[in-house]
CSV table of C-alpha atoms in Angstrom, one decimal:
chain,number,residue,atom,x,y,z
A,27,MET,CA,199.9,41.1,34.2
A,28,ALA,CA,200.2,41.9,38.0
A,29,ARG,CA,200.2,45.6,38.8
A,30,ILE,CA,202.9,46.4,40.9
A,31,ASN,CA,204.0,50.0,41.9
A,32,LEU,CA,207.4,51.3,42.4
A,33,MET,CA,207.2,50.3,46.1
A,34,GLY,CA,206.2,46.7,45.1
A,35,ARG,CA,202.6,46.9,46.1
A,36,ASN,CA,200.7,44.2,44.2
A,37,THR,CA,197.2,45.0,43.3
A,38,ASP,CA,196.7,41.7,41.1
A,39,MET,CA,193.6,39.9,42.6
A,40,ARG,CA,194.0,36.8,40.5
A,41,TRP,CA,194.4,34.4,43.4
A,42,ARG,CA,193.4,36.5,46.3
A,43,LEU,CA,189.9,37.4,45.3
A,44,PRO,CA,188.8,34.0,44.0
A,45,LEU,CA,190.2,32.1,47.0
A,46,VAL,CA,188.3,34.4,49.4
A,47,CYS,CA,185.1,34.3,47.4
A,48,LEU,CA,185.1,30.6,47.0
A,49,VAL,CA,186.3,29.6,50.6
A,50,TRP,CA,183.8,32.0,52.2
A,51,GLU,CA,180.9,30.9,50.0
A,52,THR,CA,181.8,27.2,50.8
A,53,ALA,CA,181.7,28.0,54.3
A,54,MET,CA,178.2,29.8,53.9
A,55,ILE,CA,176.8,26.4,52.1
A,56,ILE,CA,178.2,24.2,55.1
A,57,LEU,CA,176.9,26.7,57.8
A,58,PHE,CA,173.6,27.0,56.1
A,59,GLY,CA,173.3,23.3,55.8
A,60,VAL,CA,174.0,22.8,59.5
A,61,PHE,CA,172.1,25.5,61.0
A,62,VAL,CA,169.5,27.2,58.6
A,63,ARG,CA,165.9,25.9,58.4
A,64,PHE,CA,162.5,27.6,57.3
A,65,ASN,CA,160.4,29.3,60.0
A,66,SER,CA,156.8,27.8,60.6
A,67,GLU,CA,155.5,30.3,57.8
A,68,ALA,CA,157.8,29.2,55.2
A,69,ASP,CA,157.8,25.4,56.1
A,70,ALA,CA,155.3,23.1,54.4
A,71,ALA,CA,154.3,21.1,57.4
A,72,GLY,CA,154.9,23.9,59.7
A,73,TRP,CA,152.4,26.4,57.9
A,74,THR,CA,149.8,23.6,57.8
A,75,GLU,CA,150.2,22.9,61.5
A,76,GLU,CA,150.0,26.7,62.3
A,77,LYS,CA,146.9,27.3,60.2
A,78,TYR,CA,145.2,24.6,62.2
A,79,GLU,CA,146.2,25.9,65.6
A,80,LYS,CA,145.4,29.4,65.0
A,81,ASN,CA,142.3,28.8,62.9
A,82,ILE,CA,143.6,30.5,60.1
A,83,THR,CA,141.5,29.9,56.8
A,84,SER,CA,143.5,31.7,54.3
A,85,ASP,CA,147.0,31.5,53.0
A,86,ILE,CA,146.8,35.3,52.6
A,87,GLU,CA,147.4,35.7,56.3
A,88,ASN,CA,150.9,34.2,55.9
A,89,ASP,CA,153.3,37.0,57.2
A,90,PHE,CA,155.0,36.8,53.9
A,91,TYR,CA,152.3,38.8,52.0
A,92,PHE,CA,152.1,41.7,54.5
A,93,ARG,CA,156.1,42.0,54.5
A,94,TYR,CA,157.3,41.1,51.0
A,95,PRO,CA,156.2,44.5,49.5
A,96,SER,CA,158.4,46.4,52.0
A,97,PHE,CA,161.2,43.8,51.4
A,98,GLN,CA,161.2,44.4,47.7
A,99,ASP,CA,161.7,48.2,48.5
A,100,VAL,CA,164.5,47.7,51.0
A,101,HIS,CA,166.2,45.4,48.8
A,102,VAL,CA,166.1,47.8,45.8
A,103,MET,CA,167.6,50.5,48.1
A,104,ILE,CA,170.5,48.4,49.0
A,105,PHE,CA,171.5,47.1,45.7
A,106,VAL,CA,170.2,49.8,43.3
A,107,GLY,CA,170.0,52.9,45.6
A,108,PHE,CA,173.3,52.7,47.5
A,109,GLY,CA,175.1,51.4,44.5
A,110,PHE,CA,174.2,54.1,42.1
A,111,LEU,CA,174.5,56.9,44.8
A,112,MET,CA,178.1,56.1,44.9
A,113,MET,CA,178.7,56.3,41.2
A,114,PHE,CA,179.5,60.1,41.3
A,115,LEU,CA,183.2,59.6,40.9
A,116,GLN,CA,184.1,60.2,37.3
A,117,ARG,CA,186.4,56.8,37.0
A,118,TYR,CA,185.1,54.7,39.7
A,119,GLY,CA,181.6,53.7,38.3
A,120,PHE,CA,182.5,49.9,38.1
A,121,GLY,CA,183.8,50.0,41.5
A,122,ALA,CA,181.0,51.7,43.1
A,123,VAL,CA,178.1,49.5,41.9
A,124,GLY,CA,180.1,46.3,41.6
A,125,PHE,CA,181.9,46.3,44.9
A,126,ASN,CA,178.4,47.3,46.7
A,127,PHE,CA,177.0,44.4,44.7
A,128,LEU,CA,179.7,42.0,45.9
A,129,LEU,CA,179.5,43.1,49.6
A,130,ALA,CA,175.7,43.0,49.8
A,131,ALA,CA,175.5,39.7,48.2
A,132,PHE,CA,178.0,38.2,50.9
A,133,GLY,CA,176.8,40.3,53.6
A,134,ILE,CA,173.1,38.9,53.5
A,135,GLN,CA,174.3,35.5,53.9
A,136,TRP,CA,176.5,36.2,56.8
A,137,ALA,CA,173.8,38.4,58.3
A,138,LEU,CA,171.2,35.7,58.0
A,139,LEU,CA,173.5,33.6,60.2
A,140,MET,CA,174.7,36.1,62.7
A,141,GLN,CA,171.2,37.7,63.3
A,142,GLY,CA,169.8,34.0,63.2
A,143,TRP,CA,172.1,32.9,66.2
A,144,LEU,CA,171.2,35.9,68.2
A,145,HIS,CA,167.5,36.2,67.5
A,146,THR,CA,165.8,33.1,66.0
A,147,PHE,CA,168.0,30.2,67.2
A,148,GLU,CA,165.5,27.4,68.3
A,149,ASN,CA,166.4,24.0,69.2
A,150,GLY,CA,169.9,24.2,67.7
A,151,LYS,CA,168.6,25.6,64.3
A,152,ILE,CA,168.3,29.2,63.0
A,153,VAL,CA,164.8,29.6,61.7
A,154,ILE,CA,164.3,32.2,58.8
A,155,GLY,CA,161.2,33.8,57.0
A,156,VAL,CA,160.7,37.0,55.0
A,157,GLU,CA,161.5,39.3,58.2
A,158,SER,CA,164.8,37.6,58.5
A,159,LEU,CA,165.5,38.8,54.8
A,160,ILE,CA,164.6,42.4,55.6
A,161,GLY,CA,166.8,42.3,58.7
A,162,ALA,CA,169.7,40.9,56.7
A,163,ASP,CA,169.2,43.9,54.3
A,164,PHE,CA,169.2,46.4,56.9
A,165,CYS,CA,172.5,45.0,58.4
A,166,VAL,CA,174.1,45.0,54.7
A,167,GLY,CA,172.8,48.8,54.6
A,168,SER,CA,175.1,49.5,57.5
A,169,VAL,CA,178.0,48.1,55.6
A,170,CYS,CA,177.0,50.0,52.5
A,171,ILE,CA,177.1,53.1,54.6
A,172,ALA,CA,180.5,52.3,55.9
A,173,PHE,CA,181.7,51.4,52.5
A,174,GLY,CA,180.9,55.0,51.4
A,175,ALA,CA,183.9,56.6,53.4
A,176,LEU,CA,186.2,54.1,51.9
A,177,LEU,CA,184.9,54.3,48.3
A,178,GLY,CA,187.8,54.1,45.8
A,179,LYS,CA,190.6,53.6,48.4
A,180,VAL,CA,190.3,49.7,49.2
A,181,SER,CA,190.5,46.4,47.3
A,182,PRO,CA,187.8,44.2,46.9
A,183,VAL,CA,189.4,41.7,49.2
A,184,GLN,CA,189.4,44.5,51.9
A,185,VAL,CA,185.8,45.3,51.0
A,186,LEU,CA,184.7,41.4,51.8
A,187,ILE,CA,186.9,41.5,55.1
A,188,LEU,CA,185.3,44.8,56.1
A,189,THR,CA,181.8,43.1,55.4
A,190,LEU,CA,182.6,40.0,57.5
A,191,PHE,CA,183.7,42.0,60.6
A,192,GLU,CA,181.1,44.8,60.2
A,193,VAL,CA,178.1,42.4,59.8
A,194,THR,CA,179.3,40.6,63.0
A,195,LEU,CA,179.7,43.6,65.2
A,196,PHE,CA,176.4,45.3,63.7
A,197,SER,CA,174.6,42.1,64.8
A,198,VAL,CA,176.1,42.3,68.4
A,199,ASN,CA,175.4,45.9,68.7
A,200,GLU,CA,171.7,45.3,67.5
A,201,TYR,CA,171.3,42.6,69.9
A,202,ILE,CA,172.6,44.9,72.9
A,203,LEU,CA,170.1,47.8,71.9
A,204,LEU,CA,166.9,45.7,70.7
A,205,ASP,CA,167.2,42.6,73.0
A,206,LEU,CA,169.0,43.6,76.2
A,207,LEU,CA,168.1,47.5,76.4
A,208,HIS,CA,164.8,47.0,74.9
A,209,VAL,CA,165.4,50.2,72.5
A,210,LYS,CA,162.8,50.8,69.8
A,211,ASP,CA,164.8,51.6,66.5
A,212,ALA,CA,162.4,50.6,63.6
A,213,GLY,CA,164.1,52.8,60.9
A,214,GLY,CA,167.7,52.2,62.3
A,215,SER,CA,168.8,55.8,63.0
A,216,MET,CA,171.0,54.1,65.9
A,217,THR,CA,171.6,50.7,64.8
A,218,ILE,CA,172.1,51.2,61.1
A,219,HIS,CA,172.9,54.8,60.5
A,220,THR,CA,175.0,55.9,63.5
A,221,PHE,CA,176.8,52.7,63.8
A,222,GLY,CA,177.7,52.3,60.1
A,223,ALA,CA,178.7,55.9,59.6
A,224,TYR,CA,181.0,56.2,62.6
A,225,PHE,CA,182.5,52.6,62.1
A,226,GLY,CA,183.3,53.5,58.5
A,227,LEU,CA,184.7,57.0,59.4
A,228,THR,CA,187.0,55.2,62.1
A,229,VAL,CA,188.1,52.7,59.7
A,230,THR,CA,188.9,55.5,56.9
A,231,ALA,CA,190.7,57.3,59.7
A,232,ILE,CA,193.0,54.5,60.5
A,233,LEU,CA,193.6,53.8,56.8
A,234,TYR,CA,194.5,57.4,56.3
A,235,ARG,CA,196.4,58.3,53.1
A,236,PRO,CA,198.7,61.2,53.4
A,237,ASN,CA,199.4,61.6,49.5
A,238,LEU,CA,195.9,61.4,48.4
A,239,ASP,CA,195.9,64.9,46.9
A,240,GLN,CA,197.7,63.1,44.1
A,241,THR,CA,194.2,62.0,42.9
A,242,LYS,CA,192.3,65.1,43.2
A,243,ASP,CA,191.8,65.1,39.5
A,244,LYS,CA,189.8,61.8,39.9
A,245,GLN,CA,187.8,62.5,43.0
A,246,GLY,CA,185.4,64.9,41.1
A,247,SER,CA,182.3,64.0,39.1
A,248,VAL,CA,181.4,64.7,35.5
A,249,TYR,CA,177.8,65.4,34.2
A,250,HIS,CA,176.8,62.0,33.5
A,251,SER,CA,178.1,60.5,36.6
A,252,ASP,CA,176.2,62.9,38.7
A,253,LEU,CA,173.1,61.8,36.8
A,254,PHE,CA,173.8,58.2,37.7
A,255,ALA,CA,174.3,59.2,41.3
A,256,MET,CA,171.0,61.1,41.2
A,257,ILE,CA,169.2,57.9,40.0
A,258,GLY,CA,170.4,56.3,43.4
A,259,THR,CA,169.1,59.2,45.2
A,260,LEU,CA,165.7,59.0,43.8
A,261,PHE,CA,165.3,55.3,44.3
A,262,LEU,CA,166.5,55.8,48.0
A,263,TRP,CA,164.2,58.9,48.4
A,264,MET,CA,161.2,57.0,47.2
A,265,TYR,CA,161.5,53.8,49.0
A,266,TRP,CA,162.8,55.3,52.4
A,267,PRO,CA,159.1,55.2,53.9
A,268,SER,CA,159.2,51.3,53.3
A,269,PHE,CA,162.8,51.2,54.9
A,270,ASN,CA,161.7,52.8,58.0
A,271,SER,CA,158.3,50.9,58.3
A,272,ALA,CA,159.4,47.5,57.1
A,273,ILE,CA,159.7,45.9,60.5
A,274,SER,CA,157.1,47.8,62.6
A,275,ASN,CA,153.9,46.1,63.8
A,276,HIS,CA,151.2,45.8,61.4
A,277,GLY,CA,148.4,48.3,61.6
A,278,ASP,CA,148.8,51.8,62.8
A,279,ALA,CA,152.7,51.7,63.7
A,280,GLN,CA,153.5,50.8,60.1
A,281,HIS,CA,151.2,53.2,58.6
A,282,ARG,CA,152.4,56.0,60.9
A,283,ALA,CA,156.1,55.3,60.1
A,284,VAL,CA,155.2,55.8,56.4
A,285,ILE,CA,153.5,59.1,56.9
A,286,ASN,CA,156.2,60.4,59.1
A,287,THR,CA,159.2,59.3,56.8
A,288,TYR,CA,157.3,60.8,53.8
A,289,CYS,CA,156.8,64.3,55.4
A,290,SER,CA,160.4,64.5,56.5
A,291,LEU,CA,161.7,63.7,53.4
A,292,ALA,CA,159.8,66.1,51.7
A,293,ALA,CA,160.6,68.9,54.1
A,294,CYS,CA,164.3,68.0,53.9
A,295,VAL,CA,164.4,68.7,50.2
A,296,LEU,CA,163.2,72.3,50.3
A,297,THR,CA,165.9,73.2,53.1
A,298,THR,CA,168.6,71.3,51.2
A,299,VAL,CA,167.8,73.1,48.1
A,300,ALA,CA,167.5,76.6,50.0
A,301,PHE,CA,170.9,76.1,51.9
A,302,SER,CA,172.7,74.8,48.9
A,303,SER,CA,171.9,78.0,47.2
A,304,VAL,CA,172.7,80.0,50.2
A,305,LEU,CA,176.2,78.5,50.6
A,306,GLU,CA,177.4,78.1,47.3
A,307,LYS,CA,178.6,80.9,45.1
A,308,LYS,CA,176.0,83.1,42.9
A,309,GLY,CA,173.3,81.0,44.5
A,310,ARG,CA,174.0,77.9,42.1
A,311,LEU,CA,172.9,74.6,43.5
A,312,ASN,CA,175.6,71.8,44.2
A,313,MET,CA,174.6,68.4,42.9
A,314,VAL,CA,176.4,66.9,45.8
A,315,HIS,CA,173.9,68.4,48.2
A,316,ILE,CA,171.0,67.4,46.3
A,317,GLN,CA,172.3,63.9,45.9
A,318,ASN,CA,172.9,63.5,49.5
A,319,ALA,CA,171.4,65.9,52.0
A,320,THR,CA,167.8,65.6,50.7
A,321,LEU,CA,168.0,61.9,52.2
A,322,ALA,CA,168.9,63.1,55.6
A,323,GLY,CA,165.4,63.6,56.8
A,324,GLY,CA,164.7,59.8,56.3
A,325,VAL,CA,167.7,59.0,58.3
A,326,ALA,CA,166.8,61.3,61.3
A,327,VAL,CA,163.1,60.3,61.5
A,328,GLY,CA,163.9,56.5,61.6
A,329,THR,CA,163.7,55.9,65.3
A,330,ALA,CA,160.6,58.0,66.0
A,331,ALA,CA,158.8,57.3,62.7
A,332,GLU,CA,156.7,54.5,64.4
A,333,MET,CA,156.1,56.6,67.4
A,334,MET,CA,153.2,59.3,67.9
A,335,LEU,CA,155.6,61.8,66.4
A,336,PRO,CA,152.9,64.3,64.8
A,337,PRO,CA,153.3,65.0,61.2
A,338,TYR,CA,154.5,68.6,61.9
A,339,GLY,CA,157.2,67.2,63.9
A,340,SER,CA,158.3,65.1,61.4
A,341,LEU,CA,158.4,68.1,59.1
A,342,ILE,CA,160.8,69.7,61.6
A,343,VAL,CA,162.9,66.9,61.6
A,344,GLY,CA,163.4,67.1,58.0
A,345,PHE,CA,163.6,70.9,57.9
A,346,ILE,CA,166.5,70.8,60.5
A,347,CYS,CA,168.4,67.9,58.8
A,348,GLY,CA,168.4,69.6,55.4
A,349,ILE,CA,170.2,72.5,56.9
A,350,VAL,CA,172.4,70.4,59.0
A,351,SER,CA,173.5,67.8,56.3
A,352,THR,CA,174.0,70.5,53.7
A,353,ALA,CA,176.2,72.7,55.9
A,354,GLY,CA,178.1,69.6,56.8
A,355,PHE,CA,179.0,69.1,53.1
A,356,VAL,CA,180.4,72.6,53.0
A,357,PHE,CA,182.1,73.1,56.2
A,358,ALA,CA,182.3,69.6,58.2
A,359,THR,CA,184.0,67.4,55.4
A,360,PRO,CA,187.0,69.8,54.6
A,361,PHE,CA,187.4,70.1,58.5
A,362,LEU,CA,187.5,66.4,59.1
A,363,GLU,CA,189.9,65.8,56.2
A,364,SER,CA,192.4,68.6,57.0
A,365,LYS,CA,192.2,68.6,60.9
A,366,LEU,CA,191.3,65.0,61.9
A,367,ARG,CA,192.9,63.1,59.1
A,368,ILE,CA,189.3,61.6,58.1
A,369,GLN,CA,189.1,61.2,54.2
A,370,ASP,CA,185.2,60.5,53.8
A,371,THR,CA,184.8,60.0,50.2
A,372,CYS,CA,180.9,60.1,50.0
A,373,GLY,CA,180.3,62.4,53.1
A,374,ILE,CA,178.7,59.7,55.2
A,375,HIS,CA,179.3,61.8,58.3
A,376,ASN,CA,176.6,64.3,56.8
A,377,LEU,CA,174.1,62.1,55.6
A,378,HIS,CA,174.3,59.3,58.0
A,379,GLY,CA,176.3,60.1,61.0
A,380,VAL,CA,174.9,63.5,62.2
A,381,PRO,CA,171.3,62.8,61.0
A,382,GLY,CA,171.6,59.4,62.8
A,383,LEU,CA,172.5,61.1,65.9
A,384,ILE,CA,169.8,63.5,65.6
A,385,GLY,CA,167.4,60.5,65.0
A,386,GLY,CA,168.6,58.9,68.3
A,387,ILE,CA,167.8,62.2,70.3
A,388,VAL,CA,164.5,62.5,68.6
A,389,GLY,CA,163.4,59.0,69.5
A,390,ALA,CA,164.6,59.5,73.1
A,391,VAL,CA,162.5,62.4,73.5
A,392,THR,CA,159.6,61.3,71.8
A,393,ALA,CA,159.6,58.0,74.0
A,394,ALA,CA,160.1,59.9,77.1
A,395,ALA,CA,157.2,62.3,76.2
A,396,ALA,CA,154.7,59.3,75.5
A,397,THR,CA,151.5,59.3,77.6
A,398,GLU,CA,148.5,57.2,77.9
A,399,GLY,CA,146.3,60.3,76.8
A,400,VAL,CA,148.2,60.2,73.4
A,401,TYR,CA,148.6,56.4,72.8
A,402,GLY,CA,145.8,55.1,75.0
A,403,THR,CA,146.5,52.4,77.5
A,404,GLU,CA,146.8,49.6,75.1
A,405,GLY,CA,148.4,51.6,72.5
A,406,LEU,CA,151.3,52.5,74.9
A,407,ILE,CA,151.9,49.0,75.8
A,408,LEU,CA,152.0,47.9,72.2
A,409,ALA,CA,154.0,50.7,70.8
A,410,PHE,CA,157.0,50.1,73.3
A,411,ASP,CA,156.2,46.5,74.0
A,412,PHE,CA,155.9,47.1,77.7
A,413,THR,CA,155.2,43.5,78.4
A,414,GLY,CA,156.9,40.7,80.3
A,415,ALA,CA,160.0,41.7,81.9
A,416,TYR,CA,159.3,45.3,80.7
A,417,ALA,CA,155.9,45.5,81.9
A,418,ASN,CA,156.7,48.1,84.8
A,419,ARG,CA,158.9,50.3,82.4
A,420,THR,CA,157.6,53.9,82.1
A,421,PRO,CA,157.8,56.2,79.1
A,422,SER,CA,160.7,58.3,81.1
A,423,VAL,CA,162.7,55.4,81.7
A,424,GLN,CA,162.3,54.1,78.0
A,425,GLY,CA,163.6,57.5,76.9
A,426,GLY,CA,166.6,57.1,79.0
A,427,PHE,CA,167.3,53.5,77.6
A,428,GLN,CA,166.9,55.1,74.0
A,429,ALA,CA,169.6,57.5,74.8
A,430,ALA,CA,171.8,54.8,76.2
A,431,GLY,CA,171.4,53.0,72.8
A,432,ILE,CA,173.0,56.2,71.1
A,433,ALA,CA,176.1,55.9,73.4
A,434,VAL,CA,176.4,52.1,72.9
A,435,SER,CA,176.2,52.3,69.2
A,436,LEU,CA,179.0,55.1,69.1
A,437,ALA,CA,181.1,53.0,71.2
A,438,MET,CA,180.7,49.9,69.4
A,439,ALA,CA,181.5,51.9,66.1
A,440,LEU,CA,184.3,53.6,67.2
A,441,VAL,CA,186.1,50.5,68.9
A,442,GLY,CA,185.2,48.2,66.3
A,443,GLY,CA,186.2,50.6,63.5
A,444,ALA,CA,189.4,51.1,65.0
A,445,ILE,CA,190.2,47.1,65.2
A,446,VAL,CA,189.0,46.5,61.9
A,447,GLY,CA,191.0,49.5,60.4
A,448,VAL,CA,194.1,47.9,61.7
A,449,ILE,CA,193.2,44.6,60.2
A,450,LEU,CA,192.6,46.1,56.9
A,451,LYS,CA,195.9,48.0,57.2
A,452,LEU,CA,198.0,44.8,56.8
A,453,PRO,CA,200.0,45.0,53.5
A,454,PHE,CA,198.9,42.0,51.7
A,455,PHE,CA,195.3,42.8,50.8
A,456,GLY,CA,196.2,44.3,47.4
A,457,ASP,CA,194.8,48.0,48.2
A,458,PRO,CA,195.7,50.5,45.6
A,459,THR,CA,198.7,53.2,45.9
A,460,ASP,CA,197.7,56.7,46.8
A,461,GLU,CA,197.9,57.8,43.2
A,462,ASN,CA,195.9,55.0,41.8
A,463,CYS,CA,192.7,55.4,44.1
A,464,PHE,CA,189.4,56.2,42.6
A,465,ASP,CA,190.2,54.3,39.4
A,466,ASP,CA,188.4,51.5,38.0
A,467,ASP,CA,191.5,50.4,35.9
A,468,VAL,CA,193.2,49.0,39.0
A,469,TYR,CA,190.6,46.1,39.5
A,470,TRP,CA,188.4,46.1,36.4
A,471,GLU,CA,188.8,45.5,32.8
A,472,VAL,CA,188.1,48.9,31.2
A,473,LEU,CA,188.1,49.2,27.3
A,474,GLU,CA,191.0,51.5,26.0
A,475,ASP,CA,188.8,53.7,24.3
A,476,GLU,CA,186.4,54.1,27.4
A,477,GLU,CA,189.5,54.7,29.6
A,478,ASN,CA,191.0,57.3,27.3
A,479,SER,CA,187.3,59.2,27.4
A,480,LEU,CA,187.4,59.0,31.0
A,481,TYR,CA,190.5,60.7,31.3
A,482,SER,CA,189.6,63.4,29.0
A,483,MET,CA,186.3,64.1,30.7
A,484,GLN,CA,185.9,67.5,32.6
A,485,ASP,CA,183.0,69.8,33.5
A,486,SER,CA,182.1,73.0,32.0
A,487,SER,CA,184.6,74.9,33.9
A,488,GLY,CA,187.4,72.6,32.8
A,489,LYS,CA,188.0,71.3,36.3
A,490,ALA,CA,186.7,68.1,38.1
A,491,VAL,CA,183.9,68.9,40.3
A,492,ALA,CA,184.6,67.6,44.0
A,493,ASN,CA,182.0,65.4,45.5
A,494,SER,CA,182.6,65.1,49.1
């Protein structure tokens, strides 16, 4: 039976969701049939020819074998890491992991097309290989971040529309930064985290719900939901070095990116634990901080990870971000909601937004400070790809372009988020009423005995624990 509230809002997805899914997947099949082909390393005839032309003697030299381990790790982060991290809400576990699954599955297809048209379009065709899959996952990661701000407040149709537009805007922003400005951003501090966070925050500001206080009892977590979220944290934390190094050049750059991310994440855990204890009553640790702020070091070192940022520098980045992110959950999230009307369900401003900005700044400074004495002549050229049209670019100029990349990402996120927010506010997408937000029962079949047990779950103090 259709769920209709007193004001006539219909959240029944019986026709809307199947129609959108089937029409859009049919469009994907047609577009892939017209445009998408294997690149030379994935094509039978192409690989044979490439081996002959480049005197390659073993199939092991195919880029697949170098990139696929990183792709596996990134893929797990998108589907398992982000999905489980958002399962902290006591009555929205299905929606968190299920809608993340849905948006990622659609998003990677649309991302392969959008990024292909902009980056690998040859002779009227998009050519794809394993690196294309990593790029598509990166793009979807930005959508997962934005979804975190909207978690529990949108319908599955709105989630798909959000994905369609954000993948498009992400691809354009990435093209401007990487191809036109020639910015280096291997771990996506600017292109993925800054863009995704401020895009999502702008959308949720446009979709502001004045009566969301009616669902305070459902915005908290319970013991087992926090444990599930912590599983997501651990997957993300373990695989983040792969995320930041997945598209770096083989050799020293990729090796360096892993080391720097590893160090930054480790330092971030200690300062998160320290400041969680300092800022909470009686020195107790807050699971919200441990689930989220411990990851901020990976976000903030993303741009500079493959540069010659020394290990102690990455430790400093992680040290700072653990403090900034934890303080953000305590002070910034309530301020954003009460003063700026930004209802950030998962606290993406603290985990992705501010650390992403820090990462962009660290990348700009590290690039501007690069010298031949540190990199070597050839190493400096390779690290920043100072070839062709960029052969005369100096490190100081590169630093300026890196800083410009932060501004461009912010502008694209704010303008794009405002436009998409207005579109999502249209009244026929089946979004839940304020009192029905953060509840799986609106869009999912929940067994009656399970639903009753969810209603009765409370923490040890008898109240829900807010996870902002």
